[in-house]
PDB file of C-alpha atoms in Angstrom:
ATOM      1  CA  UNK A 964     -10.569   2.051 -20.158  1.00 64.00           C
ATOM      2  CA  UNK A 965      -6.788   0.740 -20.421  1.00 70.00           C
ATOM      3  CA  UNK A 966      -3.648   3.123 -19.502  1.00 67.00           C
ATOM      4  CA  UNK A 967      -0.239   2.022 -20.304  1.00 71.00           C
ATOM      5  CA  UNK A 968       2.215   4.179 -18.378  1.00 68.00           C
ATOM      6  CA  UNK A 969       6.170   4.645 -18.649  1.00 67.00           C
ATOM      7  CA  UNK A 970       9.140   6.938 -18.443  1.00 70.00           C
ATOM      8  CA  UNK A 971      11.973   6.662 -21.548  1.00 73.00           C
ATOM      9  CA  UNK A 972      14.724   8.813 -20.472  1.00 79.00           C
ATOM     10  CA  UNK A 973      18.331   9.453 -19.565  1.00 84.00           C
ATOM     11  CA  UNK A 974      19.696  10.340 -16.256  1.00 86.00           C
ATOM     12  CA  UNK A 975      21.914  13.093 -16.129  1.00 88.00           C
ATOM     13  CA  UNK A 976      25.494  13.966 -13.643  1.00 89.00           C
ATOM     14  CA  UNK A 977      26.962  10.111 -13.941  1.00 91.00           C
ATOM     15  CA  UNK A 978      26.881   8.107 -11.152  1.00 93.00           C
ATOM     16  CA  UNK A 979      24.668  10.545  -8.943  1.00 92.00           C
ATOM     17  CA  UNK A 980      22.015  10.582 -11.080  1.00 90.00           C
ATOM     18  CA  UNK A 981      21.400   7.363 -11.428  1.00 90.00           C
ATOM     19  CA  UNK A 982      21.619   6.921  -7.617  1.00 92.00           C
ATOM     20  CA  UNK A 983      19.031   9.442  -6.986  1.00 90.00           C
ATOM     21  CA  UNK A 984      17.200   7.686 -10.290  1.00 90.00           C
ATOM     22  CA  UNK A 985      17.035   4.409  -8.022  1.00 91.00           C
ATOM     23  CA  UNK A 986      15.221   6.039  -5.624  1.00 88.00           C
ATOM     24  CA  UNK A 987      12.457   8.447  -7.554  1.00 89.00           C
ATOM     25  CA  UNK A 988      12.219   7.192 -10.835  1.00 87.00           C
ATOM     26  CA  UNK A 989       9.865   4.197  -9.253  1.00 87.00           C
ATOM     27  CA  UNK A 990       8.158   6.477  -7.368  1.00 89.00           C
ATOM     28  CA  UNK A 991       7.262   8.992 -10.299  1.00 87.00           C
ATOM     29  CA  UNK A 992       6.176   5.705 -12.223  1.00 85.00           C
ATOM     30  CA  UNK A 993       4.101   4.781  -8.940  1.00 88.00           C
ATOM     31  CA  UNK A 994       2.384   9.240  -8.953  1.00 90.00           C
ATOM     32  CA  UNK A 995       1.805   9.220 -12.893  1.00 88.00           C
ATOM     33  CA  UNK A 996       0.199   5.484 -12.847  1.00 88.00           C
ATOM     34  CA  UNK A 997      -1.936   6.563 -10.102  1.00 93.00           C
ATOM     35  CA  UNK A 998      -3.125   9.837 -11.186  1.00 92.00           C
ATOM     36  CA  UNK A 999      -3.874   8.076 -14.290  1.00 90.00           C
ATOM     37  CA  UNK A1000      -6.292   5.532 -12.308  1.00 92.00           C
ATOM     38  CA  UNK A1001      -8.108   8.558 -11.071  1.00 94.00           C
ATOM     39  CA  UNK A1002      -8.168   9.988 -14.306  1.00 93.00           C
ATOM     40  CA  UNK A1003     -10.103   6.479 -15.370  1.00 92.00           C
ATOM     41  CA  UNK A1004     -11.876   6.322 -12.356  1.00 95.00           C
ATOM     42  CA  UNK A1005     -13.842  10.191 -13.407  1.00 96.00           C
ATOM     43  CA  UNK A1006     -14.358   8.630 -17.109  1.00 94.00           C
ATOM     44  CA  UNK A1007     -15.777   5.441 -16.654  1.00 94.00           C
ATOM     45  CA  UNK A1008     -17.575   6.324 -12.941  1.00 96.00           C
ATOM     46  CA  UNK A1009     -18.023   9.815 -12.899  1.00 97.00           C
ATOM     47  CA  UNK A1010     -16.111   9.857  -9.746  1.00 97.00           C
ATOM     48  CA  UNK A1011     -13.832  12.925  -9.895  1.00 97.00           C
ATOM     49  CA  UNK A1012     -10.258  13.409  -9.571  1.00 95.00           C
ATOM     50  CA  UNK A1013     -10.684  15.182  -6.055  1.00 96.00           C
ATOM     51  CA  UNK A1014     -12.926  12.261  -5.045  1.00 97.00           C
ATOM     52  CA  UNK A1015     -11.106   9.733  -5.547  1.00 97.00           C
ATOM     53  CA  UNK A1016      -8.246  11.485  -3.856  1.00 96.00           C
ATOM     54  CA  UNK A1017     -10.569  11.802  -0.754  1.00 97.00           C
ATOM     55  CA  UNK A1018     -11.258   7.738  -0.788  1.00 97.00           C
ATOM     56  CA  UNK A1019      -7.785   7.259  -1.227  1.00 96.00           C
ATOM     57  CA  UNK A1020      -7.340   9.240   1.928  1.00 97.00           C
ATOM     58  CA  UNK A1021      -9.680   7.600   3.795  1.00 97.00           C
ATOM     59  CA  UNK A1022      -8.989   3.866   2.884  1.00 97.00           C
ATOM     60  CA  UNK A1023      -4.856   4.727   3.516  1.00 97.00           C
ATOM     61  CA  UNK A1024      -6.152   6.017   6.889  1.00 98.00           C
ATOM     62  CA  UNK A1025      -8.149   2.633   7.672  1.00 97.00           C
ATOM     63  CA  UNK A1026      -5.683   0.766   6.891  1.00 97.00           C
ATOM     64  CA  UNK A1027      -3.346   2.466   8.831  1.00 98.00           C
ATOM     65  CA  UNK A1028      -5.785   2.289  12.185  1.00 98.00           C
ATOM     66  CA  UNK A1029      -5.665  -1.708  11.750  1.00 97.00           C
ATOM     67  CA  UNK A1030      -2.095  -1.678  12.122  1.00 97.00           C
ATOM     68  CA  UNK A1031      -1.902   0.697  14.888  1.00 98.00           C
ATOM     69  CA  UNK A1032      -4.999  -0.863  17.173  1.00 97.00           C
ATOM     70  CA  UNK A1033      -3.461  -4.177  16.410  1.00 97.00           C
ATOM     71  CA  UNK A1034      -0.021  -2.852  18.252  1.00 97.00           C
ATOM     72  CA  UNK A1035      -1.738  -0.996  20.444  1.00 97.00           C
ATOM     73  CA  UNK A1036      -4.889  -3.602  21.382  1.00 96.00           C
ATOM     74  CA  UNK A1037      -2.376  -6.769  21.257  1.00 95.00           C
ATOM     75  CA  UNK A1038       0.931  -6.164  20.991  1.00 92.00           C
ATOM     76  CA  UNK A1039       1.872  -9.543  19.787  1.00 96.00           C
ATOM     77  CA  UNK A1040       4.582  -9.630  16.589  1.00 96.00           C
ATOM     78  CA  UNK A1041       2.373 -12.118  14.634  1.00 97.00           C
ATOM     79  CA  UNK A1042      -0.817 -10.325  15.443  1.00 96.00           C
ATOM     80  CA  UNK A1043       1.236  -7.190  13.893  1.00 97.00           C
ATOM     81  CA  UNK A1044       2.530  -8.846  11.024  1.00 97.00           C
ATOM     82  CA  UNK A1045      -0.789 -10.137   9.973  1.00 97.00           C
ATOM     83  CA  UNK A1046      -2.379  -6.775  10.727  1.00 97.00           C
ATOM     84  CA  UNK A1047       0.613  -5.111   8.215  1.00 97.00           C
ATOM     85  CA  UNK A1048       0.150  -8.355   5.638  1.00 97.00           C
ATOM     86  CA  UNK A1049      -4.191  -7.518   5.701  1.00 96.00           C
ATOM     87  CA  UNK A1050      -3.625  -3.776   5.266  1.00 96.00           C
ATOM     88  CA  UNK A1051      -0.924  -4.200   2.301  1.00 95.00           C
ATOM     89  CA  UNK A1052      -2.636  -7.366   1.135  1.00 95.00           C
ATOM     90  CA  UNK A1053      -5.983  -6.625   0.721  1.00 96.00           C
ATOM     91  CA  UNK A1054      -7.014  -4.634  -2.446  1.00 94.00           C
ATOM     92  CA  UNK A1055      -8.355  -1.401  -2.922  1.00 95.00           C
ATOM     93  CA  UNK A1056     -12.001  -0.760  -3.233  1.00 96.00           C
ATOM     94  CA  UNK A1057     -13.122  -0.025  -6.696  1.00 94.00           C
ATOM     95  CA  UNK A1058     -13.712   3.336  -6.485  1.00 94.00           C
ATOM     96  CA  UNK A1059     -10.109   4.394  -4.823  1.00 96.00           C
ATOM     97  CA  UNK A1060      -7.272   4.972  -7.533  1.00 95.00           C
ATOM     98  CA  UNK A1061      -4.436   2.403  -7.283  1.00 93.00           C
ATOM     99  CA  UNK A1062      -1.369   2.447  -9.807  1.00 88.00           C
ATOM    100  CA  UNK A1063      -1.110  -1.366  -9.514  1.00 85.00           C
ATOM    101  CA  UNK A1064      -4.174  -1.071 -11.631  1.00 82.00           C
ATOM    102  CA  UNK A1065      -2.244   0.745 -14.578  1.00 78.00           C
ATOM    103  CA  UNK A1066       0.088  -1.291 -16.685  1.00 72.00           C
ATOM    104  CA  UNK A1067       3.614  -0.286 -17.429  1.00 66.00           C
ATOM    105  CA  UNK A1068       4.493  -2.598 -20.398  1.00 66.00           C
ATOM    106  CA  UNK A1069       2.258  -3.634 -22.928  1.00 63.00           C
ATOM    107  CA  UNK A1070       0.547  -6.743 -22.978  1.00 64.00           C
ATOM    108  CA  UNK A1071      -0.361  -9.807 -25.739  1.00 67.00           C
ATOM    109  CA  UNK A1072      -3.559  -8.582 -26.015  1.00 66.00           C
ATOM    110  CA  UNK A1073      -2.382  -4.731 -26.459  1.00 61.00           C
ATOM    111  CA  UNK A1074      -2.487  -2.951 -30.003  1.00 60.00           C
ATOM    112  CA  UNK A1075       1.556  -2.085 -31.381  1.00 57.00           C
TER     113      UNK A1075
END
């Protein structure tokens, strides 16, 4: 199963709307691209929408606890950073939703 995901739209109040557009238009892109990775993850695994919002949970909260025990265990900038670079890095498991798995522009390979 293949989502394609976008937003075509217009800001609205000038100048202020597209400075407030900077900041939540990505992350409205990031919510609807992600719900709709949950949505695939119920059709093609059976996994529902409020479990796969609990692995999401849990995997954001294990990656968070490698960061914090390596600041609190070591300390050491570079121990940190690679810590930080594992726990962004590393890719989610299957079954947790993730909106870089949603496309927002077609591809080749995509029907017009």
């Amino acid at each position: 199963m293949r989502f394609l995901t976008g937003y075509a739209y217009r800001t609205r109040w000038g100048v202020a709307g597209r400075l407030v557009d900077l900041a939540f238009g990505p992350v409205f892109g990031w919510a609807t691209a992600w719900s709709f990775d949950r949505l695939r993850l119920w059709l093609e695994h059976g996994i529902t929408p409020e479990r796969a919002r609990l692995h999401a949970i849990v995997e954001l909260l294990l990656r968070a606890a490698v960061v914090t025990l390596a600041v609190v265990l070591d300390g050491r900038p570079l121990v940190v950073l690679i810590a930080a670079g594992l726990a962004l890095g590393v890719p989610p498991h299957p079954h947790t939703p993730a909106a870089r798995r949603c496309r927002r522009r077609p591809g080749k390979d995509d029907p017009r």
